[in-house]
Short mmCIF file of C-alpha atoms in Angstrom, two decimals:
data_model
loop_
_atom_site.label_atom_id
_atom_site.label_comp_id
_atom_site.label_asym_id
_atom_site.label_seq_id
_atom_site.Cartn_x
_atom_site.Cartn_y
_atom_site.Cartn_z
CA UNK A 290 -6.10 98.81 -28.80
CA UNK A 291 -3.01 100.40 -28.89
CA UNK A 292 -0.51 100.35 -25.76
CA UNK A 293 2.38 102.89 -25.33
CA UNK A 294 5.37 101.80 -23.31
CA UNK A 295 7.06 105.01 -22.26
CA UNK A 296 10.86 104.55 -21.05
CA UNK A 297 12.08 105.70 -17.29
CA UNK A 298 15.04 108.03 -18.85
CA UNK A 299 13.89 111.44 -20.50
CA UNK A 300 15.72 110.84 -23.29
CA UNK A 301 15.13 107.10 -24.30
CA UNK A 302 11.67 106.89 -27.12
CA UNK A 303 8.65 105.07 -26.13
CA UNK A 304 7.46 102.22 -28.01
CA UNK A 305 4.22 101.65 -29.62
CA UNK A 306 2.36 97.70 -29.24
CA UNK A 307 -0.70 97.54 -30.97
CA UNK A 308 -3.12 94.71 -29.82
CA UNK A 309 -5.95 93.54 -32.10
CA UNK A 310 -8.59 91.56 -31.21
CA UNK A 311 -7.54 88.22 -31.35
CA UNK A 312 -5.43 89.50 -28.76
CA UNK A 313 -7.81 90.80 -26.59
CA UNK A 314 -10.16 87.65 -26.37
CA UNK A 315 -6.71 85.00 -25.47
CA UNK A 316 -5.45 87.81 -22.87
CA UNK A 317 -9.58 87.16 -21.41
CA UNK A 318 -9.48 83.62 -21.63
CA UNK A 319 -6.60 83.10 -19.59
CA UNK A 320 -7.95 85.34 -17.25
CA UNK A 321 -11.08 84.24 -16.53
CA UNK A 322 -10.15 80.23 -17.33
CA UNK A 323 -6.47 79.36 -16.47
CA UNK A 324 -5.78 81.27 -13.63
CA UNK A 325 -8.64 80.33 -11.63
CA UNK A 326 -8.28 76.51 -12.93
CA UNK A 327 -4.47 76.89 -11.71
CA UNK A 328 -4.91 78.76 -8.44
CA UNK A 329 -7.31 76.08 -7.59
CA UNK A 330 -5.66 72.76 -8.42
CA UNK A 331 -3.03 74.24 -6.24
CA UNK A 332 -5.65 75.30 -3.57
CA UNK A 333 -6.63 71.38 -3.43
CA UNK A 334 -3.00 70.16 -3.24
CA UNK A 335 -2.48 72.65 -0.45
CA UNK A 336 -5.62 71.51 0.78
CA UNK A 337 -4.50 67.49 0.76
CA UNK A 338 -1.51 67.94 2.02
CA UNK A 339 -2.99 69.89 5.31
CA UNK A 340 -5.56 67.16 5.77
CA UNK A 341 -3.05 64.59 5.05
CA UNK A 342 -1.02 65.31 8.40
CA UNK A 343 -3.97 66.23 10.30
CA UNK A 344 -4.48 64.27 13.64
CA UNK A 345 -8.15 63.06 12.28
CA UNK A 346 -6.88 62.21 8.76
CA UNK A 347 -3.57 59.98 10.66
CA UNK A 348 -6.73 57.93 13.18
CA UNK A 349 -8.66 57.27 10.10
CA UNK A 350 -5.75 55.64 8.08
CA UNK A 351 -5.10 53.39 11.41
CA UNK A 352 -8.59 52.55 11.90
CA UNK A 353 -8.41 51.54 7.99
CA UNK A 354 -5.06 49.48 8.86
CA UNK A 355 -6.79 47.85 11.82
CA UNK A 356 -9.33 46.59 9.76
CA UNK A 357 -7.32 45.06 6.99
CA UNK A 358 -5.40 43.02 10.02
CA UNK A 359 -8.77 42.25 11.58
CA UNK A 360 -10.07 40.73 8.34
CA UNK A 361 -6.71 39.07 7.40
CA UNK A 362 -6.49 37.33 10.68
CA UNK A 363 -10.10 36.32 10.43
CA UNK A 364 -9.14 34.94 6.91
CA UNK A 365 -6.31 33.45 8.26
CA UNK A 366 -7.76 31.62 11.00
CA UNK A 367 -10.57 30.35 8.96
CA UNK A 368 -8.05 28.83 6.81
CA UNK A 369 -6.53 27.34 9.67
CA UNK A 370 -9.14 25.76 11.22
CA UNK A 371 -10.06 23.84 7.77
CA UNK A 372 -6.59 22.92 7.75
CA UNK A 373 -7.26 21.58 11.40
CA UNK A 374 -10.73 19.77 10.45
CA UNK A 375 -8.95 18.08 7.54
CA UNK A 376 -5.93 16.97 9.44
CA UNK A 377 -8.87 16.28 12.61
CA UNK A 378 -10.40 13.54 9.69
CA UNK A 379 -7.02 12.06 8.41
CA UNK A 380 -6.30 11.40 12.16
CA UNK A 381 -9.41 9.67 12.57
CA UNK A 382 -8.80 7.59 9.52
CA UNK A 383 -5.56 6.39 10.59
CA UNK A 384 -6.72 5.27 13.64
CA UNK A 385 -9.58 3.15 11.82
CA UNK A 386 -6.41 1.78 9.41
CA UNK A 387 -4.56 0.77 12.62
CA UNK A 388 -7.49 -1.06 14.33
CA UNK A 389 -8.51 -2.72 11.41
CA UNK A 390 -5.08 -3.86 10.00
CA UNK A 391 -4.58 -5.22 13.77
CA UNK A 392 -7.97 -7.22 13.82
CA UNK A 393 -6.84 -8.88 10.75
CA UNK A 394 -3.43 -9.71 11.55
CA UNK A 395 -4.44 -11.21 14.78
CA UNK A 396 -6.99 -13.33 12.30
CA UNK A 397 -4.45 -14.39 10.28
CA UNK A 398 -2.07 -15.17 12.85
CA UNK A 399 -4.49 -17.66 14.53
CA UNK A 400 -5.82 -19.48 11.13
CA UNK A 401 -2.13 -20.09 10.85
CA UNK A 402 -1.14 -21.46 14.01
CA UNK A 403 1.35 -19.02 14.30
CA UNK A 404 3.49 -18.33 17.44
CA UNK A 405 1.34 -15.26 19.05
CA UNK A 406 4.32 -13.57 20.65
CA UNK A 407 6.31 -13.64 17.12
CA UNK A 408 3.23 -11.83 15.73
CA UNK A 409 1.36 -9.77 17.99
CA UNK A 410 -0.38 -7.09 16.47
CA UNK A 411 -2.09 -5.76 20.02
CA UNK A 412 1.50 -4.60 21.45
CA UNK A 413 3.97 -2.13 20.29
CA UNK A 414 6.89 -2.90 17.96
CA UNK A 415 9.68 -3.59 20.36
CA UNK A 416 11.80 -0.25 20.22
CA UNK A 417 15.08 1.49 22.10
CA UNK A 418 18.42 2.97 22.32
CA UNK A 419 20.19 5.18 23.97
CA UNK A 420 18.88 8.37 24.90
CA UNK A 421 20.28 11.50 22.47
CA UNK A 422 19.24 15.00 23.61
CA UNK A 423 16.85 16.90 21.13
CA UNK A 424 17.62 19.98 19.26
CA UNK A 425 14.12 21.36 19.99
CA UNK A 426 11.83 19.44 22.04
CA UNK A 427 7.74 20.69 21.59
CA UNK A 428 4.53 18.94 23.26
CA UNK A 429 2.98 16.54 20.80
CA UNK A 430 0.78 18.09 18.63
CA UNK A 431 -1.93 16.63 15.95
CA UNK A 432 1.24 16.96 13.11
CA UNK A 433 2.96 14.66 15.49
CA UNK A 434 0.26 12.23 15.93
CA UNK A 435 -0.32 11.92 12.35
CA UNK A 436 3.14 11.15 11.98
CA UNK A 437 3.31 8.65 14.54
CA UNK A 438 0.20 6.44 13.60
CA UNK A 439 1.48 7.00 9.66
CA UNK A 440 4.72 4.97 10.49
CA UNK A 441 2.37 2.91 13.04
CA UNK A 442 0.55 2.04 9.44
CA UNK A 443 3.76 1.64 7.33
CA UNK A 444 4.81 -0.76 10.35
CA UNK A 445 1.54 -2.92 10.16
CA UNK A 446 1.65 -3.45 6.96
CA UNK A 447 5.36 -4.45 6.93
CA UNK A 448 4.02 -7.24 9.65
CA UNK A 449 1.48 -8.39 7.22
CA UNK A 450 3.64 -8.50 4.20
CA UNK A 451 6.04 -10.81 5.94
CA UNK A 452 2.81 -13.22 7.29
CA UNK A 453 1.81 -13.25 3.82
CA UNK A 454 5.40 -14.56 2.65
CA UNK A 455 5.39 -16.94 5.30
CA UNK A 456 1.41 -17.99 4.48
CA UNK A 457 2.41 -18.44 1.18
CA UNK A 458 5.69 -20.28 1.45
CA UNK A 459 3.65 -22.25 3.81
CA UNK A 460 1.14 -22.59 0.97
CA UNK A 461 3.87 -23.49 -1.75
CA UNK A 462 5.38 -26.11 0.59
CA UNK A 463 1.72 -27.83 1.08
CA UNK A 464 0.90 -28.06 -2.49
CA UNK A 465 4.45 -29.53 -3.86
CA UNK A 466 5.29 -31.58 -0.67
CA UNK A 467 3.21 -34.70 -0.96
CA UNK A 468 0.85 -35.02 2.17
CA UNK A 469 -2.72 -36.53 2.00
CA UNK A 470 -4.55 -39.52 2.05
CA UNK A 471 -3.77 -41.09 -1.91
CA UNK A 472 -7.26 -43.18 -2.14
CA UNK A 473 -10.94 -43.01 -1.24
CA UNK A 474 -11.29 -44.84 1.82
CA UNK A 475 -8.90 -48.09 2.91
CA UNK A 476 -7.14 -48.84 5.06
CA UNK A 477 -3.41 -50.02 5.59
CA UNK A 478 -2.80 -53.42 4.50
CA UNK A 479 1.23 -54.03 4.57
CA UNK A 480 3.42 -50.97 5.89
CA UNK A 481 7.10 -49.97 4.90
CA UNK A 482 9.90 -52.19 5.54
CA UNK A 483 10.88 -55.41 6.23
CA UNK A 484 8.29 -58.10 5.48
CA UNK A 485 7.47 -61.76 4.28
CA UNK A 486 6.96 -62.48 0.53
CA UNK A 487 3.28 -62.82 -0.18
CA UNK A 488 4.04 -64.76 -2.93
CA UNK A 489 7.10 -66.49 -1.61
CA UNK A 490 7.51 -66.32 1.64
CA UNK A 491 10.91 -64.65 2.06
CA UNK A 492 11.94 -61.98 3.87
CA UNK A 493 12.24 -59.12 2.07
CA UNK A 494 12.00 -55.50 1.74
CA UNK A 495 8.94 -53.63 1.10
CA UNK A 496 9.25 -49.87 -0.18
CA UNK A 497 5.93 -48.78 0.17
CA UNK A 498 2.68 -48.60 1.83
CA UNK A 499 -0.16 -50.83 0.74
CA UNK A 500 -3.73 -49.65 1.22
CA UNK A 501 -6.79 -52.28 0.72
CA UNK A 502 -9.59 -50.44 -0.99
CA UNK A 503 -12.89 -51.41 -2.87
CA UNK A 504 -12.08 -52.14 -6.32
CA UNK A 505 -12.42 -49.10 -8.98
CA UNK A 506 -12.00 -46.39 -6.03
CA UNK A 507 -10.11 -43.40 -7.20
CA UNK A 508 -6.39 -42.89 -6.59
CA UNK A 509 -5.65 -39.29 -5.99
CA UNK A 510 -2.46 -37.20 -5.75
CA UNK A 511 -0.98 -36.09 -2.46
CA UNK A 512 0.81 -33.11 -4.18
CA UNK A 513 0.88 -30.71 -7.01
CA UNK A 514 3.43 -32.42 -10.11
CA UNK A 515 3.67 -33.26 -13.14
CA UNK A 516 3.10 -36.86 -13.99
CA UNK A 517 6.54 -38.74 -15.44
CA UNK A 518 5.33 -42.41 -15.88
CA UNK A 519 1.76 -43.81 -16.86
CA UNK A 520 1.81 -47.13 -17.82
CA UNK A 521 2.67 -50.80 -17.25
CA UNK A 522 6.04 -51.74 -14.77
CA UNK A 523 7.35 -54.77 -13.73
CA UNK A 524 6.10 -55.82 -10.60
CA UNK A 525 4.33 -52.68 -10.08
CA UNK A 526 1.47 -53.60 -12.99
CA UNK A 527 -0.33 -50.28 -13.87
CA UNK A 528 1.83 -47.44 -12.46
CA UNK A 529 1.21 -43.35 -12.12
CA UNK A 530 4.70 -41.89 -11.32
CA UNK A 531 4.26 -37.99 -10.12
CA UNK A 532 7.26 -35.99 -9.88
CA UNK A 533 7.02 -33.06 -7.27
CA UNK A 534 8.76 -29.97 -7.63
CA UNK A 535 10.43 -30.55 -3.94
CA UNK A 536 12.54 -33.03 -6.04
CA UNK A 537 10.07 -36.27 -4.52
CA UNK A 538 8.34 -38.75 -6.59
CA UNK A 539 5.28 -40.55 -5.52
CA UNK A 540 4.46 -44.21 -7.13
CA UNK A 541 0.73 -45.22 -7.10
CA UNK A 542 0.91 -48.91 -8.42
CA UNK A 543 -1.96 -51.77 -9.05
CA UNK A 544 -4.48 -49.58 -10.86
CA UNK A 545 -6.95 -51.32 -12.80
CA UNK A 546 -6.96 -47.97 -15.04
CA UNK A 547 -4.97 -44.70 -15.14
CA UNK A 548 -6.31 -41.70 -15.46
CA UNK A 549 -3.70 -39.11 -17.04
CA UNK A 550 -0.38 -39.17 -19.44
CA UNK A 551 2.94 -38.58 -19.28
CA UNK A 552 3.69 -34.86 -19.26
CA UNK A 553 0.47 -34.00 -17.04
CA UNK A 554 0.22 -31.22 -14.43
CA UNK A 555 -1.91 -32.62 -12.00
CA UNK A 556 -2.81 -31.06 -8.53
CA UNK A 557 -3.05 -32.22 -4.82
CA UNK A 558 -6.04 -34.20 -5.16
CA UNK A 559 -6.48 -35.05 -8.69
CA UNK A 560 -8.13 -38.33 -9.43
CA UNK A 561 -4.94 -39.84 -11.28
CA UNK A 562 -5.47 -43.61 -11.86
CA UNK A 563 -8.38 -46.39 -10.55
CA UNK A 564 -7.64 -48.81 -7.35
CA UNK A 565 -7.09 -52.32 -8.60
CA UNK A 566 -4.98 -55.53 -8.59
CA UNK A 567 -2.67 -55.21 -11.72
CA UNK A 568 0.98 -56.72 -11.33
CA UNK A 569 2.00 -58.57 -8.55
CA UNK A 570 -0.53 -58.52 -6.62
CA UNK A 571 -3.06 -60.35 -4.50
CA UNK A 572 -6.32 -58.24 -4.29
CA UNK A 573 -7.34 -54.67 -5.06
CA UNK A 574 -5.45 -52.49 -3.18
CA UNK A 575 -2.79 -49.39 -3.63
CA UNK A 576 0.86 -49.38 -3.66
CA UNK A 577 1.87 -46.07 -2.63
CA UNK A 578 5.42 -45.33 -2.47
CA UNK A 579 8.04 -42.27 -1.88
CA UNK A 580 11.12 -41.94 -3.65
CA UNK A 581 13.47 -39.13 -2.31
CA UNK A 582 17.00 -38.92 -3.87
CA UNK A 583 16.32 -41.81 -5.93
CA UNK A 584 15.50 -44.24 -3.36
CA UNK A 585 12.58 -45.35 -1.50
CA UNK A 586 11.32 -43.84 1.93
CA UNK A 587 9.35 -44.53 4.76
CA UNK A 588 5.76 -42.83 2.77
CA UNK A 589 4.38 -43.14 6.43
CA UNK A 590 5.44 -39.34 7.17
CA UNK A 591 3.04 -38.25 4.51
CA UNK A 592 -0.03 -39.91 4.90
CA UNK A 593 0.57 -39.39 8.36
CA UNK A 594 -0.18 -35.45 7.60
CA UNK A 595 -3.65 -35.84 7.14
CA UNK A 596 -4.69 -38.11 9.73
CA UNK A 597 -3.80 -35.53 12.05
CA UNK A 598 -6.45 -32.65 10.58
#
């Protein structure tokens, strides 16, 4: 195909293009394929961008924003009222902590013998002060509940730990602090003090406590210690000696056998030596005495302890 391009002026010379083929076929092509795909790409922007600020196209994108809220807020208050079961449950489980931890301080407080009013686990923790206005003040809420029975707990339990201290000092003091009755049976032959000889008639001093039992009955230990003499004494025959960790000793004298050495732990009740007449003496019986600062006391305070169970 040849094309002539033929200038405006008279005088100017026209040019000569000559198109082959090839030519012919891309001219077609874009044409028939990339002016149509062009017009309509921009026909569908055109399109889009009428739709887009169209009154039906604006109510469907807020119906479609109404429903993402809707199912958010749904979401959200699902999650909120698991939140409100679970707290609902912890409540609950306070309250059970509370009344039980009550119930068994009250139990402890009366195996003790404790003054009630000192420990009473059915009324409040005494509480005041001067009135300070509030930054923000709210109605109580199940947060504020939760909090209040949590220190209600943490208080409880700061009531029990001291009753336990003072059950177990009271423990401690029992088991090193002789108390008891030191032999099986008997009964009080001679008491503590001032007395006539026995042997000789005189009036003299007697430091401990003699107790008339059947012969071979066991001696036992009024207190937890650790045994310093076992063996024979002047005057005393067969002697245990237990020294107590409150700084007393306790004597057991006459045996007709002991029963441990020296460097024994023994505890409140151990069978420690045999009831007999060893030493100066003038029928089975036992000699118990208490030594406190390194002289003899009245032992009548300790056995005293028992006969009042």
């Amino acid at each position: 195909m040849n094309i002539i391009l033929v200038p405006s002026n008279r005088n100017g010379k026209g040019n000569n293009a000559t198109l082959s083929h090839r030519h012919l076929i891309v001219i077609a092509l874009v044409a028939l394929v990339v002016l149509p795909g062009f017009f309509g790409v921009l026909a569908y922007h055109a399109q889009e961008l009428i739709s887009t600020h169209s009154p039906d196209s604006l109510l469907s994108a807020q119906r479609r924003e109404l429903a993402a809220q809707r199912m958010a807020i749904a979401e959200a208050k699902r999650r909120a009222e698991t939140h409100l079961n679970a707290l609902a449950q912890r409540l609950g489980q306070l309250q059970a902590q509370v009344l039980r931890l009550n119930a068994l301080g009250s139990r402890l407080t009366r195996m003790a013998g404790l003054d009630t009013r000192e420990f009473n686990f059915s009324a409040d923790a005494a509480m005041g002060g001067p009135e300070k206005a509030s930054v923000l003040s709210s109605p109580p809420d199940l947060m504020s509940s939760i909090d209040r029975l949590t220190l209600e707990v943490e208080r409880q339990q700061e009531r029990l730990a001291a009753l336990e201290n003072l059950l177990l000092d009271r423990k401690l003091n029992a088991a090193v602090t002789p108390s008891g009755w030191p032999v099986e049976g008997g009964w009080i032959s001679s008491g503590y003090g001032m007395r006539a000889d026995p042997f000789n008639g005189h009036h003299s001093m007697h430091e401990g406590v003699d107790i008339a039992s059947h012969m071979g009955s066991s001696v036992l230990a009024v207190g937890d210690g650790v045994v310093s003499h076992s063996g024979e004494k002047a005057g005393y025959g067969l002697l245990v000696e237990v020294t107590h960790e409150s700084g007393l000793i306790t004597r057991y004298a006459h045996s007709s056998a002991t029963l441990v050495k020296v460097g024994d732990r023994v505890k409140k009740g151990t069978a420690i030596a045999l009831v007999g007449t060893s030493g100066r003496s003038t029928g089975p019986h036992l000699h118990f005495e208490v030594v406190r600062n390194g002289a003899s006391v009245n032992p009548m305070r300790y056995l005293q302890q028992v006969s009042t169970k």
